[in-house]
PDB file of C-alpha atoms and ligand atoms in Angstrom:
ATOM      1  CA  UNK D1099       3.471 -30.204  -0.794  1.00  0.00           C
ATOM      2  CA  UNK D1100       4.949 -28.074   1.575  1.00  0.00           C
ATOM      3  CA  UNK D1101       4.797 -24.050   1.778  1.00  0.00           C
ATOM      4  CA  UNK D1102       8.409 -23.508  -0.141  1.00  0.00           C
ATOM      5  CA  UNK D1103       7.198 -25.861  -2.565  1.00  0.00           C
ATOM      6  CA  UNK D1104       4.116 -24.493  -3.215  1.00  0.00           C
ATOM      7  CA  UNK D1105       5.234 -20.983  -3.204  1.00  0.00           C
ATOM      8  CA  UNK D1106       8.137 -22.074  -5.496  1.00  0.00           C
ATOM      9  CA  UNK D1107       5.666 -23.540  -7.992  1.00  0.00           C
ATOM     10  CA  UNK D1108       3.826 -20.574  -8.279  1.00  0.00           C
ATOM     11  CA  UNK D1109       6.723 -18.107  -9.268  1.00  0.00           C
ATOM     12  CA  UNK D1110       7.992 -20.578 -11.328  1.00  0.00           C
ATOM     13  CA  UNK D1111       5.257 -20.079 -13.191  1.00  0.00           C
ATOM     14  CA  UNK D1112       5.194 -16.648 -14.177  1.00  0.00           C
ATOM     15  CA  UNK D1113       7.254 -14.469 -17.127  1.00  0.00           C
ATOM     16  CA  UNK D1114       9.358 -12.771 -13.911  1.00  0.00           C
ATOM     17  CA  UNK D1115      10.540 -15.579 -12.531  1.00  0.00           C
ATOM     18  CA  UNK D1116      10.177 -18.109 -14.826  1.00  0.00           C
ATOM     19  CA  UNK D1117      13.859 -18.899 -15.988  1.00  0.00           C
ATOM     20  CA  UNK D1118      15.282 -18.359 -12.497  1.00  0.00           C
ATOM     21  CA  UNK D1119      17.070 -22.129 -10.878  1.00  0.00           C
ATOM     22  CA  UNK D1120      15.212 -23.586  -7.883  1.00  0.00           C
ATOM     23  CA  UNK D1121      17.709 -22.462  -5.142  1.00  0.00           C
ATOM     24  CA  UNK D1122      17.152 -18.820  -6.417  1.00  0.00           C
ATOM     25  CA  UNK D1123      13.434 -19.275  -6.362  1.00  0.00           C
ATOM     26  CA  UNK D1124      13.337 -20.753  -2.844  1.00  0.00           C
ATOM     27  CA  UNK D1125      15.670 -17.918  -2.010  1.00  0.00           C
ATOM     28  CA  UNK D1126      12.539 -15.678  -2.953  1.00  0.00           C
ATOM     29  CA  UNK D1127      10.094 -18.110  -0.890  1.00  0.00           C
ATOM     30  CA  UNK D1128      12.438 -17.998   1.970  1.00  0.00           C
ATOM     31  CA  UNK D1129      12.221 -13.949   2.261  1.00  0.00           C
ATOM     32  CA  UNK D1130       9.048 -13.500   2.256  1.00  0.00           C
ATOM     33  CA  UNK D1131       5.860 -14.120   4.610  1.00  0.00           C
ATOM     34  CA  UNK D1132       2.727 -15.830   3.224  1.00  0.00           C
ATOM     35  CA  UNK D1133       0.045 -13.554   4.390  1.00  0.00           C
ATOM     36  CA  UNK D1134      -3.683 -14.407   3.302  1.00  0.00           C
ATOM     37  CA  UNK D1135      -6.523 -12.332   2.901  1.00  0.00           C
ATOM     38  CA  UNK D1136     -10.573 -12.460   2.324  1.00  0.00           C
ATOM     39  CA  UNK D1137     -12.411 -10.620  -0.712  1.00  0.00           C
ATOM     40  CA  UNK D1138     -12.790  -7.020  -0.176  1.00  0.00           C
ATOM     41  CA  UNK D1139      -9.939  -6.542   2.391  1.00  0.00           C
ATOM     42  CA  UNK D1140      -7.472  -4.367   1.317  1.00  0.00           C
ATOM     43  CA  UNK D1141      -3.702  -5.318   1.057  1.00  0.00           C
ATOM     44  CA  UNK D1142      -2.395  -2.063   0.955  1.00  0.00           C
ATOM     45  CA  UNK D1143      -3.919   1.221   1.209  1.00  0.00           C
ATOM     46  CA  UNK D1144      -3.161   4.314  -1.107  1.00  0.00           C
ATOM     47  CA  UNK D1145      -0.977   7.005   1.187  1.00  0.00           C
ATOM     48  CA  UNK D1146       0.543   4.612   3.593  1.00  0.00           C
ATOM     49  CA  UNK D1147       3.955   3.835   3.988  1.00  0.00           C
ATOM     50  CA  UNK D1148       5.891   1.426   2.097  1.00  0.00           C
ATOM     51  CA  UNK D1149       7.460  -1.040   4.051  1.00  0.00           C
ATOM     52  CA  UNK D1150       6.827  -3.982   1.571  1.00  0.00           C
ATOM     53  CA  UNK D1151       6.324  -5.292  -1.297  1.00  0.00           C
ATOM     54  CA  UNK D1152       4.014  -8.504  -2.546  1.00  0.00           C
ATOM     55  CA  UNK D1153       3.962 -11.404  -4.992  1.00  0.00           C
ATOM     56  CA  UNK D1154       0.687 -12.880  -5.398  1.00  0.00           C
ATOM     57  CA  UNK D1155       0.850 -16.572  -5.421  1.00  0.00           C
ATOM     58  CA  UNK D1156      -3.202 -17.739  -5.190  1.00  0.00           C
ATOM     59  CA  UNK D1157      -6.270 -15.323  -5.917  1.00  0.00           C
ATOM     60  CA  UNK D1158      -7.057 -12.059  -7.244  1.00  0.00           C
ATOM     61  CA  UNK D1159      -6.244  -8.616  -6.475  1.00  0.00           C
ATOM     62  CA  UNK D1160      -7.994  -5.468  -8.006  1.00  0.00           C
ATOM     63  CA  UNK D1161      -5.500  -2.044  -8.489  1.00  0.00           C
ATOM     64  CA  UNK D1162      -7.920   1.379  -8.130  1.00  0.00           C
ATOM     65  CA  UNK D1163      -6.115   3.319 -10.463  1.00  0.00           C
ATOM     66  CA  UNK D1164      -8.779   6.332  -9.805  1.00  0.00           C
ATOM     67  CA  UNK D1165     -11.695   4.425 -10.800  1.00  0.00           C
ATOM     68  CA  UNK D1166     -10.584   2.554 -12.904  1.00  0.00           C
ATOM     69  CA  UNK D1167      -9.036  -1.478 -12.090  1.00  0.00           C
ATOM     70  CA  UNK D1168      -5.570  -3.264 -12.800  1.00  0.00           C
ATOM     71  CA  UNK D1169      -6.219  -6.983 -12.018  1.00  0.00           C
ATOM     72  CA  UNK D1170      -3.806  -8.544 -10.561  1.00  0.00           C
ATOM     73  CA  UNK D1171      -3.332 -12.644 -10.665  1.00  0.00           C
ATOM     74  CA  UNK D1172      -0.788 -15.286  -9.969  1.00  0.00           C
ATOM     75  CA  UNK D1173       3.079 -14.284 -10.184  1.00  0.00           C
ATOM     76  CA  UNK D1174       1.664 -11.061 -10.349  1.00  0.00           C
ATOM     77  CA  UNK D1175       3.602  -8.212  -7.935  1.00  0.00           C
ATOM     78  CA  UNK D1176       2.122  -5.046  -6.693  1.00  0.00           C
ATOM     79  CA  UNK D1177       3.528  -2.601  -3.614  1.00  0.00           C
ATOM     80  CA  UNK D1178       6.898  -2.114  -5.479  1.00  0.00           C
ATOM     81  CA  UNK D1179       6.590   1.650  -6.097  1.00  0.00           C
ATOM     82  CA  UNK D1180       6.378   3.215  -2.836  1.00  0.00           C
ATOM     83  CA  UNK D1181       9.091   0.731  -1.516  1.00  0.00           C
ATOM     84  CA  UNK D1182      11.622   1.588  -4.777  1.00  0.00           C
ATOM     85  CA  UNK D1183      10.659   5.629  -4.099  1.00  0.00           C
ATOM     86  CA  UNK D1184      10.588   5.654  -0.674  1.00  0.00           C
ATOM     87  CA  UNK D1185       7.143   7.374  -0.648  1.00  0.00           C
ATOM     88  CA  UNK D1186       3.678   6.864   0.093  1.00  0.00           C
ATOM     89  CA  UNK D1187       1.569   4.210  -1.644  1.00  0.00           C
ATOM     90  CA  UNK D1188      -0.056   5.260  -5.152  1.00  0.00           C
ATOM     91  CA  UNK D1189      -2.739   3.301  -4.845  1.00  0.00           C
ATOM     92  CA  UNK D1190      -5.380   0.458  -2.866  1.00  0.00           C
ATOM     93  CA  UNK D1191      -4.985  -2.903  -3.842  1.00  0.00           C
ATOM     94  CA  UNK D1192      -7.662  -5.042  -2.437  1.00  0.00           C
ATOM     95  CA  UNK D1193      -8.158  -9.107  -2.817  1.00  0.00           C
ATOM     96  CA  UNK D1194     -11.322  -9.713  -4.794  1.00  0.00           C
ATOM     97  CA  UNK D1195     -10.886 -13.437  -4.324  1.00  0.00           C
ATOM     98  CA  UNK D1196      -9.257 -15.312  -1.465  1.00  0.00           C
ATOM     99  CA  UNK D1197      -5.792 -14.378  -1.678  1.00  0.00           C
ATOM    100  CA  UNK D1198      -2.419 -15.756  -0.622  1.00  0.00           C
ATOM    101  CA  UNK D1199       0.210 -13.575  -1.122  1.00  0.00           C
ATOM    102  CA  UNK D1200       4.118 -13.588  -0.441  1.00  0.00           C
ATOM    103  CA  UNK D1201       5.497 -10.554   1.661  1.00  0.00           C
ATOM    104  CA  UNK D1202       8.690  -9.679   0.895  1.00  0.00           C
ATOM    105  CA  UNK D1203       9.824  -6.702   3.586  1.00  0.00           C
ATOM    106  CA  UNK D1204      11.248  -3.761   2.305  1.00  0.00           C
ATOM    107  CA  UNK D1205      14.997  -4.343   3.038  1.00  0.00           C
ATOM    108  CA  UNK D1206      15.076  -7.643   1.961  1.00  0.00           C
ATOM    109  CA  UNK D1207      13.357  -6.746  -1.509  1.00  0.00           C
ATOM    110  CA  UNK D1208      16.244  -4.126  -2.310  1.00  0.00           C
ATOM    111  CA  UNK D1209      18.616  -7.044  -1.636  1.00  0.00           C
ATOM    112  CA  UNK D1210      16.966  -9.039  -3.487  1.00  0.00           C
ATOM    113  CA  UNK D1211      17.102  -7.185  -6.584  1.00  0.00           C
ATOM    114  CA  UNK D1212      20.926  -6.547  -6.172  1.00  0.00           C
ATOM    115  CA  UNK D1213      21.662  -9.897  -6.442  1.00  0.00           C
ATOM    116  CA  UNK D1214      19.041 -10.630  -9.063  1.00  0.00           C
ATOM    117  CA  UNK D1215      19.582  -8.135 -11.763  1.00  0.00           C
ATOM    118  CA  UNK D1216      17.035 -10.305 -14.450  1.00  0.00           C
ATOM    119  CA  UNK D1217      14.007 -10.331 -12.175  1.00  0.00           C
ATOM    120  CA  UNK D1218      15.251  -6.117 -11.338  1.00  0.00           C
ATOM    121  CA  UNK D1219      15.224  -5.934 -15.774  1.00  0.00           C
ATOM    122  CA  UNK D1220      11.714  -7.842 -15.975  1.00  0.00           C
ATOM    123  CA  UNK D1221      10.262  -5.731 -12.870  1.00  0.00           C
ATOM    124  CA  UNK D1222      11.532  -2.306 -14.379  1.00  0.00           C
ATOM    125  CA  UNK D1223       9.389  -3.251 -17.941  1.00  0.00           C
ATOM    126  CA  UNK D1224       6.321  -4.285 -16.176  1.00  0.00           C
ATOM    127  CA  UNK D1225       6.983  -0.425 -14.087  1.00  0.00           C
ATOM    128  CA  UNK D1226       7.183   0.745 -17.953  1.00  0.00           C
ATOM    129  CA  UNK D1227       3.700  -1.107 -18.423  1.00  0.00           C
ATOM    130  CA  UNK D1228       2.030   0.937 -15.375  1.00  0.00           C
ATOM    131  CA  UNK D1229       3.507   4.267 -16.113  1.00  0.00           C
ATOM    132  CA  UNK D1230       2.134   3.835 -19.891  1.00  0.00           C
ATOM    133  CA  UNK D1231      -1.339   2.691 -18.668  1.00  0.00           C
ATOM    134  CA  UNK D1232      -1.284   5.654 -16.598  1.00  0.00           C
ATOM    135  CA  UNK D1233      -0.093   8.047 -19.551  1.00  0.00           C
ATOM    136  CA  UNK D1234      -2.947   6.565 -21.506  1.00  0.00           C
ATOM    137  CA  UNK D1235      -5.427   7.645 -18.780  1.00  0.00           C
ATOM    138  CA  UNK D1236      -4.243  10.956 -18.606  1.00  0.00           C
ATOM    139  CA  UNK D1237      -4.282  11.258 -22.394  1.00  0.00           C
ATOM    140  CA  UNK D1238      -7.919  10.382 -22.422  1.00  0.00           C
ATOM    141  CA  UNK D1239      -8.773  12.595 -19.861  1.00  0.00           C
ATOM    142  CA  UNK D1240      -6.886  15.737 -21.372  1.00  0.00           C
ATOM    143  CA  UNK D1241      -8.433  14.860 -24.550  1.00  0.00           C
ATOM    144  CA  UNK D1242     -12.094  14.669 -22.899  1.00  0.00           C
ATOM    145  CA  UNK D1243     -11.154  18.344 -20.935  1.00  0.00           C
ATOM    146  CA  UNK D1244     -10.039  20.098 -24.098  1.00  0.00           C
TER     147      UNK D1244
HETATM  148  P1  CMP G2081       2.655   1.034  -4.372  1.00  0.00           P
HETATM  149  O1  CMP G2081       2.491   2.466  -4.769  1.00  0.00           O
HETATM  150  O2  CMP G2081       3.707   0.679  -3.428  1.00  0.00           O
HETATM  151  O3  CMP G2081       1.251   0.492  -3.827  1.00  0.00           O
HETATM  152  C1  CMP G2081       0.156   0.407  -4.733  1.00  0.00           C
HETATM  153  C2  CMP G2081       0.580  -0.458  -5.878  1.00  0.00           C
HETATM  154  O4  CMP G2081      -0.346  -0.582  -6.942  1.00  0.00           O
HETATM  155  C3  CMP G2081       1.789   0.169  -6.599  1.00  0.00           C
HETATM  156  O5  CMP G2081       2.884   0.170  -5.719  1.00  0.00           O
HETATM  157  C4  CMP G2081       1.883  -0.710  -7.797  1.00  0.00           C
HETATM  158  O6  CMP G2081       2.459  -1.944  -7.482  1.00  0.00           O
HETATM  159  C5  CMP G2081       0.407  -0.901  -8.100  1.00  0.00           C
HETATM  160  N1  CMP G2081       0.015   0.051  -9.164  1.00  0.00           N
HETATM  161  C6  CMP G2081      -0.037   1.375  -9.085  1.00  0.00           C
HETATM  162  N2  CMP G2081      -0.441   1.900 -10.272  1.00  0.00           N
HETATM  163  C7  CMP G2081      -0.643   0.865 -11.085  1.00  0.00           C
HETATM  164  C8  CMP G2081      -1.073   0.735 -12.439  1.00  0.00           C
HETATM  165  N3  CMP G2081      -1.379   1.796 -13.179  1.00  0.00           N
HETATM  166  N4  CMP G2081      -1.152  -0.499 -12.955  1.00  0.00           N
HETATM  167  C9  CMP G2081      -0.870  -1.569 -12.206  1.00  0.00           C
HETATM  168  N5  CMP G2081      -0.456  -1.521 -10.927  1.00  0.00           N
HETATM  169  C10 CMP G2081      -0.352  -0.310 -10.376  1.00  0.00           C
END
């Protein structure tokens, strides 16, 4: 199988892309870089800069979300928030496995979304996800202070 191919298969796989006709997928493929990375590296690093965002297509990836961790698997994608805000990353992501990931570059990724309005509907709930996970920590921390 070749990269597109493989890439292709794994989105095609997963709830956000699943649904979405081949050309569209291999548009995705086609955007972004296939980067890999050993256990323990980190992919990106809480406080830098944004300039992409990533779709993991083999491995694991592990989110610190202050101590706690957000795993993060196939079709998974992760670096979203700082490109969307245009601020620094929230948090490290680090492969915990060997990883393979696609790199979709920050102008291409708003592009993306603009002509993809389904994938932009099914990435905005999983952002819901996060920000409850996060409420839930806080609540459990406020209730553990008080
Ligand atoms: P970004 O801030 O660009 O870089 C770190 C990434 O970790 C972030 O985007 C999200 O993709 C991801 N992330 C941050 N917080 C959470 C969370 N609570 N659950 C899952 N993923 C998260």
């Amino acid at each position: 199988m070749d990269e597109v191919t493989v890439g292709r298969s794994a989105l095609e796989r997963t709830p956000l892309f699943a649904g979405l006709d081949r050309e569209h997928l291999e548009d995705v493929v086609a955007v972004g870089q296939r980067v890999s990375y050993d256990p323990g590296q980190a992919i990106v690093e809480r406080g830098d800069q944004g300039d992409a965002m990533y779709i993991v297509v083999d491995g694991v990836a592990e989110v610190d979300i202050g101590g706690r961790y957000h795993r993060l698997e196939r079709g998974d994608f992760f670096g979203e928030m700082a490109v969307l805000a245009g601020k620094p990353r929230e948090a490290t992501v680090k492969a915990v496995e060997p990883m393979v990931v696609l790199r979709i570059p920050a102008e291409e990724f708003q592009a993306f979304l603009a002509g993809n309005p389904r994938i932009a509907v099914g990435m905005l709930k999983s952002l819901v996800e996060r920000l409850r996970e996060v409420q839930d920590r806080l609540d459990t921390w406020i209730g553990g202070v008080w």
